[in-house]
Short mmCIF file of C-alpha atoms and ligand atoms in Angstrom, two decimals:
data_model
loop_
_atom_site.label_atom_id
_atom_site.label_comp_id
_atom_site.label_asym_id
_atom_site.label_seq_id
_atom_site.Cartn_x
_atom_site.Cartn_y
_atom_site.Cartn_z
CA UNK A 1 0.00 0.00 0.00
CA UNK A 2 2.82 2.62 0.09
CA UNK A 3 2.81 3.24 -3.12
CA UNK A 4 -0.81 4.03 -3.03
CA UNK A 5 -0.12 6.61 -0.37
CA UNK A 6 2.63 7.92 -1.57
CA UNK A 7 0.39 8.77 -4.98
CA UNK A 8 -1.82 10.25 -2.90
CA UNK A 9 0.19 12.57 -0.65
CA UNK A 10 2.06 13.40 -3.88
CA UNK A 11 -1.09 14.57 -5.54
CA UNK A 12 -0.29 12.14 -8.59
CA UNK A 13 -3.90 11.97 -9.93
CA UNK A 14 -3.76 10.32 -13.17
CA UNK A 15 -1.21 7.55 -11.86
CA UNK A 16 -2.92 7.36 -9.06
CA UNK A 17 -6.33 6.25 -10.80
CA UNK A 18 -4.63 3.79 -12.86
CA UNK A 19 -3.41 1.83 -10.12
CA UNK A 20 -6.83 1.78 -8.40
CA UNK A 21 -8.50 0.68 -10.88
CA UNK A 22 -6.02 -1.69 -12.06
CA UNK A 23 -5.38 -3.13 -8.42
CA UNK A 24 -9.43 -3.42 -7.96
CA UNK A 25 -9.91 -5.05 -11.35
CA UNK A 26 -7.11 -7.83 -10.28
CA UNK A 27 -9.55 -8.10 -6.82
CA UNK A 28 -7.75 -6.28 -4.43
CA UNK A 29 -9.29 -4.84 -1.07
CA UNK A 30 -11.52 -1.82 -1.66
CA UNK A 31 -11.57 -0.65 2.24
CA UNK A 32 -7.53 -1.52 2.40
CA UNK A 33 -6.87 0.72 -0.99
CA UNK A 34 -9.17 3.52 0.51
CA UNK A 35 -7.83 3.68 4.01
CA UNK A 36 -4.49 3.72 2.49
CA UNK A 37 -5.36 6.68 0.51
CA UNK A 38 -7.18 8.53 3.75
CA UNK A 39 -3.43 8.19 4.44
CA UNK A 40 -1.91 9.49 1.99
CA UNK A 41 -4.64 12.80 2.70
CA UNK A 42 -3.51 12.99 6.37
CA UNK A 43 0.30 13.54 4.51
CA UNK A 44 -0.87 16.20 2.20
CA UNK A 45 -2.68 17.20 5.67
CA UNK A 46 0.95 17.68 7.91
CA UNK A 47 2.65 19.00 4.30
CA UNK A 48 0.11 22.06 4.84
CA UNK A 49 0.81 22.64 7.73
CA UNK A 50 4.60 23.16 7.59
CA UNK A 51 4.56 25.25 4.49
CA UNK A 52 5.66 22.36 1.55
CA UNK A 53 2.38 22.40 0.74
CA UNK A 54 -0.29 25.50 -0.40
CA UNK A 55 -3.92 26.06 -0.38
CA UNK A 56 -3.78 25.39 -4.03
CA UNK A 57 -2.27 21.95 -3.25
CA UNK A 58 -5.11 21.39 -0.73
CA UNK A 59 -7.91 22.16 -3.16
CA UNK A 60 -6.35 19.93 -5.40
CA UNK A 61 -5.82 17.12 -2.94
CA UNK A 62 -10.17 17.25 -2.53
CA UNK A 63 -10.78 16.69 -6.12
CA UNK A 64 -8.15 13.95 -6.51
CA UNK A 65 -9.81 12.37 -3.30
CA UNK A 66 -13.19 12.89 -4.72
CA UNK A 67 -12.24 11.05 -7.80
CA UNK A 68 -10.48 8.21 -5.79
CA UNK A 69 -14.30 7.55 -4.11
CA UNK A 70 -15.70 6.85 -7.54
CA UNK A 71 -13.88 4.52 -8.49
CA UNK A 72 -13.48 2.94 -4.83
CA UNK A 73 -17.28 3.33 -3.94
CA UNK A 74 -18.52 0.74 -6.84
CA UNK A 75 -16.54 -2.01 -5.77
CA UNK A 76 -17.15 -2.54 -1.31
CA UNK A 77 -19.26 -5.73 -1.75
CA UNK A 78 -21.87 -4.14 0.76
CA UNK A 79 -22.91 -1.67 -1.89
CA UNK A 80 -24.14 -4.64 -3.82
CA UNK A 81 -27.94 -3.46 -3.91
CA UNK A 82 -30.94 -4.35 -1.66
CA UNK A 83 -33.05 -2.28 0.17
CA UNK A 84 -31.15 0.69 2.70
CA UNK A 85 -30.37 -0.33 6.15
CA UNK A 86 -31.82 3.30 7.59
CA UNK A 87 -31.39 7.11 6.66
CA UNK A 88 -28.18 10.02 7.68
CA UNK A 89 -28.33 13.21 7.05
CA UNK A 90 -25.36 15.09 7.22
CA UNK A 91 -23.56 18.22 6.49
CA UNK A 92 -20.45 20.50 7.45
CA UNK A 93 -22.02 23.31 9.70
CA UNK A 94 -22.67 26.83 8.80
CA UNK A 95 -19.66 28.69 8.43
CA UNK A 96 -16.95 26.01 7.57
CA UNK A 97 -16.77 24.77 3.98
CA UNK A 98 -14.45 21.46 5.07
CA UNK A 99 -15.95 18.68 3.29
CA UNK A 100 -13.17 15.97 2.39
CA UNK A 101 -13.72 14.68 5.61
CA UNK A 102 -17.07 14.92 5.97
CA UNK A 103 -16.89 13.19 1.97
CA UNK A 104 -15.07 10.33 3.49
CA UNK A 105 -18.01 9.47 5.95
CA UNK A 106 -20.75 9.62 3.38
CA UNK A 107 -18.80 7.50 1.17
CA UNK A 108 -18.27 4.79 3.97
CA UNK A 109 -21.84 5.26 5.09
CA UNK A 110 -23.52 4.43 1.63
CA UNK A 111 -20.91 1.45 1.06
CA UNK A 112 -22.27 0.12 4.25
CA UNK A 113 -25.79 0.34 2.97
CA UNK A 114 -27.02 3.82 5.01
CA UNK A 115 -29.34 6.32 2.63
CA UNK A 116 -27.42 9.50 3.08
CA UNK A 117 -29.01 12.95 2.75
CA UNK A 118 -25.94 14.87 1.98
CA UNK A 119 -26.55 18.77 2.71
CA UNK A 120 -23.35 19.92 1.65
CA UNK A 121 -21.27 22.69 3.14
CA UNK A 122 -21.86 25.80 5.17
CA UNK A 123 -24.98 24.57 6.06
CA UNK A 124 -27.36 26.64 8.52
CA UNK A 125 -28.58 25.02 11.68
CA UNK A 126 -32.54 25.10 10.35
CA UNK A 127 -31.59 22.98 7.47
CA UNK A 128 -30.45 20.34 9.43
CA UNK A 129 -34.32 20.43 11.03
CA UNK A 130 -35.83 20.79 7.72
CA UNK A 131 -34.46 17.56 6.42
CA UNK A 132 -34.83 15.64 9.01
CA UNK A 133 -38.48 16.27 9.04
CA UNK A 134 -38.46 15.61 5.48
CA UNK A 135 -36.40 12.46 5.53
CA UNK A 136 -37.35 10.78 8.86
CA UNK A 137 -33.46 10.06 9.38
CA UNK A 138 -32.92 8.78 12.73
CA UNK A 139 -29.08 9.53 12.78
CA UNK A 140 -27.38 13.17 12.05
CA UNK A 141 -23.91 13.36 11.41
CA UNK A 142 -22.72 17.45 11.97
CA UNK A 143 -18.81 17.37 10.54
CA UNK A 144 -17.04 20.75 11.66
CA UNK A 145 -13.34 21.51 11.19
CA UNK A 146 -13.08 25.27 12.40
CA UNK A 147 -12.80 26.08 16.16
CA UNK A 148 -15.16 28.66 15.08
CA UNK A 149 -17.85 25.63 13.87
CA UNK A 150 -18.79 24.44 17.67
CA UNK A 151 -21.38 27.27 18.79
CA UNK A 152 -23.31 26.15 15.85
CA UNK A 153 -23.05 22.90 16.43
CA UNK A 154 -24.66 23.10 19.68
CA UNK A 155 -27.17 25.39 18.39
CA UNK A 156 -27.65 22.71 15.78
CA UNK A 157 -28.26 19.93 18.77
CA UNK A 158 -30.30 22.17 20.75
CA UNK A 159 -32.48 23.27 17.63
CA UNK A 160 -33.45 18.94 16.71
CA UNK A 161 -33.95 18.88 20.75
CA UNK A 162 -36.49 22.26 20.46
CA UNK A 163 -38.47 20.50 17.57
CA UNK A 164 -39.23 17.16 19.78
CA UNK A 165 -37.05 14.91 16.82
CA UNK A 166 -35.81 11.85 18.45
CA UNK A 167 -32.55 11.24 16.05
CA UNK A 168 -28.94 10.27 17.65
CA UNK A 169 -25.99 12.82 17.02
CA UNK A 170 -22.48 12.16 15.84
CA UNK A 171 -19.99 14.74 15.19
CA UNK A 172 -16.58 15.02 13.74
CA UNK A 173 -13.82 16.93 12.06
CA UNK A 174 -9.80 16.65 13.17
CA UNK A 175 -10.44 19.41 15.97
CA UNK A 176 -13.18 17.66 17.84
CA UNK A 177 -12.28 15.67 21.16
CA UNK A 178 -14.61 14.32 23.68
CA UNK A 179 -14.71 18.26 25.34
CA UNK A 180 -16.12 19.62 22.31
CA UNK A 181 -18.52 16.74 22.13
CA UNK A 182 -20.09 17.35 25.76
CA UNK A 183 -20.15 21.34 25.30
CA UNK A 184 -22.02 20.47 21.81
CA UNK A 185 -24.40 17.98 23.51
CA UNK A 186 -24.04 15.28 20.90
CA UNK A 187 -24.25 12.02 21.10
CA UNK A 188 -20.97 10.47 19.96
CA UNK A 189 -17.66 11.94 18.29
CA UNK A 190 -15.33 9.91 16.10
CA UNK A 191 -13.69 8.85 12.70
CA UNK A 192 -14.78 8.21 9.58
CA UNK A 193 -15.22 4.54 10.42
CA UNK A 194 -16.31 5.34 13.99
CA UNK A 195 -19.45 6.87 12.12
CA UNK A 196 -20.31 2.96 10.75
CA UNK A 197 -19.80 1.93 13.83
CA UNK A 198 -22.14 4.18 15.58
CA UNK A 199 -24.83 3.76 13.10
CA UNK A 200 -24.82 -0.27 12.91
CA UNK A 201 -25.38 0.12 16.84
CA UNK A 202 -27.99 2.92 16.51
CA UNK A 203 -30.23 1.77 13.51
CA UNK A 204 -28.93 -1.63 12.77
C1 B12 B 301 -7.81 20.71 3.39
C2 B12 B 301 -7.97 21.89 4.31
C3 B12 B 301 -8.60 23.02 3.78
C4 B12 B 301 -9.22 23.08 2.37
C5 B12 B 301 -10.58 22.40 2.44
C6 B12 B 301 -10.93 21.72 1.14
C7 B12 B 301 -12.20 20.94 1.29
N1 B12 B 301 -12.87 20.79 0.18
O1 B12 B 301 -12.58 20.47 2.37
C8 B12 B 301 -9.33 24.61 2.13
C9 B12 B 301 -8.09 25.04 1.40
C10 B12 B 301 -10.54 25.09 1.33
C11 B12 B 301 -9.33 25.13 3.56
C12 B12 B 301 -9.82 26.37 3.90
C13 B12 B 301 -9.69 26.92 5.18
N2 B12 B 301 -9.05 26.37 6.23
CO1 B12 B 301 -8.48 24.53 6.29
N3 B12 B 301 -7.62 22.90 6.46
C14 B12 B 301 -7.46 21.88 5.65
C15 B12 B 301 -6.60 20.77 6.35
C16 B12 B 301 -5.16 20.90 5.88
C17 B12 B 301 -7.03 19.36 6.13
C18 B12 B 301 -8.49 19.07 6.43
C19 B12 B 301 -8.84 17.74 5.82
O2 B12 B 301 -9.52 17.67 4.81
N4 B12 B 301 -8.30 16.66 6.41
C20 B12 B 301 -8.49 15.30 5.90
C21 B12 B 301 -9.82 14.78 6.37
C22 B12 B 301 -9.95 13.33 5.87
O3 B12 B 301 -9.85 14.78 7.79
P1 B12 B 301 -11.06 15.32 8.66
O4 B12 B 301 -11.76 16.41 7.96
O5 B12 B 301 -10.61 15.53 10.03
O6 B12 B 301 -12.10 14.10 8.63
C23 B12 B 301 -11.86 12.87 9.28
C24 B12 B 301 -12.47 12.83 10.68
O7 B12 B 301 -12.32 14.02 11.39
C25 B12 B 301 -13.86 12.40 10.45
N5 B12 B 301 -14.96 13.33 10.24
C26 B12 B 301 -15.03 14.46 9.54
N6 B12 B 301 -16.28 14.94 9.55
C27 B12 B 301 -17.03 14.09 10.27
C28 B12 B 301 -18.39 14.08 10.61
C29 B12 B 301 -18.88 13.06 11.40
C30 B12 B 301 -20.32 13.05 11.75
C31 B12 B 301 -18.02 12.03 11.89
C32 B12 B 301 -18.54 10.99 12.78
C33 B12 B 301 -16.68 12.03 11.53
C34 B12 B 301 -16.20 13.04 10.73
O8 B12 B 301 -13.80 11.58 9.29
C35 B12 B 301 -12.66 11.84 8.50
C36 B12 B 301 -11.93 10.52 8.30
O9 B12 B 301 -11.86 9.79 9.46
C37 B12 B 301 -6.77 21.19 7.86
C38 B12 B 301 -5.64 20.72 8.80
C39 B12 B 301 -6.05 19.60 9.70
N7 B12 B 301 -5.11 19.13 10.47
O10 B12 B 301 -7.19 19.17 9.76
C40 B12 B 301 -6.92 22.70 7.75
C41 B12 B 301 -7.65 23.49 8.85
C42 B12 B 301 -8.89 22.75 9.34
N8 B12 B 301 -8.05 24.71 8.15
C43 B12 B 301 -7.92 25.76 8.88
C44 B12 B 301 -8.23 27.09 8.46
C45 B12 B 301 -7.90 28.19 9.43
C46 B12 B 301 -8.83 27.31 7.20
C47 B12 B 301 -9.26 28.67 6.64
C48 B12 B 301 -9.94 29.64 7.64
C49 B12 B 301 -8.01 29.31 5.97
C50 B12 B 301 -8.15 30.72 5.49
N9 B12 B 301 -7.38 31.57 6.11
O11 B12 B 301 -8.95 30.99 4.62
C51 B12 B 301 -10.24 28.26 5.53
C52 B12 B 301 -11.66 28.05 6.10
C53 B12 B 301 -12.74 28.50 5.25
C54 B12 B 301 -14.08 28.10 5.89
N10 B12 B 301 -14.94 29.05 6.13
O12 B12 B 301 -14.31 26.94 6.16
C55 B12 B 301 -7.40 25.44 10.28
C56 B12 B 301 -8.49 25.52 11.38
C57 B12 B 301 -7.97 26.15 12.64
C58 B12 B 301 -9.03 26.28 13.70
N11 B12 B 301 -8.67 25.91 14.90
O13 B12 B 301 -10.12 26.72 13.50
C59 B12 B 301 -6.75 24.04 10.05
C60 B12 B 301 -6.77 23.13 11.30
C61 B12 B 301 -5.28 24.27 9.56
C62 B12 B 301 -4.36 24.88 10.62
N12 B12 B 301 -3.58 24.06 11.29
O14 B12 B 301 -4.38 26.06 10.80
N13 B12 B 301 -8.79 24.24 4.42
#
C-alpha cells in the first residue's frame, strides 16, 4: 500500500487512478486501498501545515480524493444493492466549507448500505431540522473543522432537541475531542469509520 499513499500525498492523480482501478480489477481490497489513501490525505494534511504544501495543493488534494471515491465506492461488496439499512443526514455546519472529511463518511456510510441525505457545506442550523423532518433520518452526522464551527453545532443539537425529533448525534472533524462533544451535547464523536460503527449500533 505505500505506493498508493505515496500517490496520494504526492497529488499524482492520473497515476494514481490507474493503479486503483487496475489493483481493484485484479480483486484487491476496496476498504484496504481507501484507508491507504485517507493516508496518503492525512500527509498532504501535515505537508500544509509546515509550508511544503499551499492552499492550491489542498484544493487539489479534494478533487483527486473525490475522484479516488468513484472509483473505490462501486466495488465494497456491501454496496451490492438491496433495500437501505436506515437514513443520515449530514452536512459541514454553517460557516466552515471542510468537506473531504465529511466526503469520506458519506462514502463509507452508503458502502455500508445507510441512505445518506448529503446537505453539503456551510450549512445553517434550520436545514439540518428541515431535512430531518423531510427524511425521517434517525441519525445526524454534523462534521465541523473550524474552532469557530462548535457554537453552531450546539445550536444545531439544541435546535433537533427544540423541535421534539428523536434522532442520535455524531460529530466530527480533526479538531473535535470528547470536550467539544459534551459542550455540543451530541451524542458520539469519532472517525470516519467510527461513524459505521455508531450507526450499525444505533439503527442496525
Ligand atoms: C484541506 C484543508 C482546507 C481546504 C478544504 C478543502 C475541502 N474541500 O474540504 C481549504 C483550502 C478550502 C481550507 C480552507 C480553510 N481552512 Co483549512 N484545512 C485543511 C486541512 C489541511 C485538512 C483538512 C482535511 O480535509 N483533512 C483530511 C480529512 C480526511 O480529515 P477530517 O476532515 O478531520 O475528517 C476525518 C475525521 O475528522 C472524520 N470526520 C469528519 N467529519 C465528520 C463528521 C462526522 C459526523 C463524523 C462521525 C466524523 C467526521 O472523518 C474523517 C476521516 O476519518 C486542515 C488541517 C487539519 N489538520 O485538519 C486545515 C484546517 C482545518 N483549516 C484551517 C483554516 C484556518 C482554514 C481557513 C480559515 C483558511 C483561510 N485563512 O482561509 C479556511 C476556512 C474557510 C471556511 N470558512 O471553512 C485550520 C483551522 C484552525 C481552527 N482551529 O479553526 C486548520 C486546522 C489548519 C491549521 N492548522 O491552521 N482548508
Amino acid at each position: 500500500m505505500e505506493e498508493i499513499i505515496t500517490l496520494m500525498a504526492d497529488l499524482e492523480e492520473d497515476k494514481l487512478l490507474q493503479q486503483l482501478k487496475e489493483r481493484l480489477d485484479a480483486g484487491e481490497d476496496p476498504k484496504a486501498l481507501f484507508d491507504a489513501c485517507q493516508e496518503g490525505m492525512a500527509i498532504v494534511g501535515k505537508r500544509f501545515e509546515s509550508g511544503e504544501y499551499f492552499l492550491s495543493d489542498l484544493i487539489m488534494s479534494g478533487e483527486v480524493f473525490r475522484e479516488v471515491s468513484e472509483v473505490i465506492t462501486p466495488y465494497f461488496a456491501e454496496n451490492a444493492g438491496g433495500e437501505p439499512k436506515g437514513k443520515v443526514v449530514i452536512g459541514t455546519i454553517i460557516g466552515d466549507i471542510h468537506d473531504i472529511g465529511k466526503d469520506i463518511v458519506v462514502t463509507l456510510l452508503q458502502s455500508a448500505g445507510y441512505e445518506v441525505i448529503d446537505l453539503g457545506v456551510d450549512v445553517p442550523v434550520e436545514r439540518f431540522v428541515e431535512a430531518v423532518k423531510e427524511s425521517g433520518a434517525s441519525v445526524v452526522g454534523i462534521s465541523g473543522l473550524l474552532t469557530v464551527a462548535f457554537p453552531p453545532m450546539k445550536e444545531c443539537v439544541d435546535a433537533l432537541k427544540a423541535a421534539g425529533l428523536d434522532v442520535k448525534v455524531m460529530i466530527g472533524g480533526a479538531p473535535v475531542t470528547a470536550e467539544v462533544c459534551e459542550y455540543v451535547g451530541a451524542d458520539a464523536f469519532g472517525t470516519a469509520n467510527d461513524a459505521v460503527e455508531f450507526c450499525k449500533e444505533w439503527i442496525g
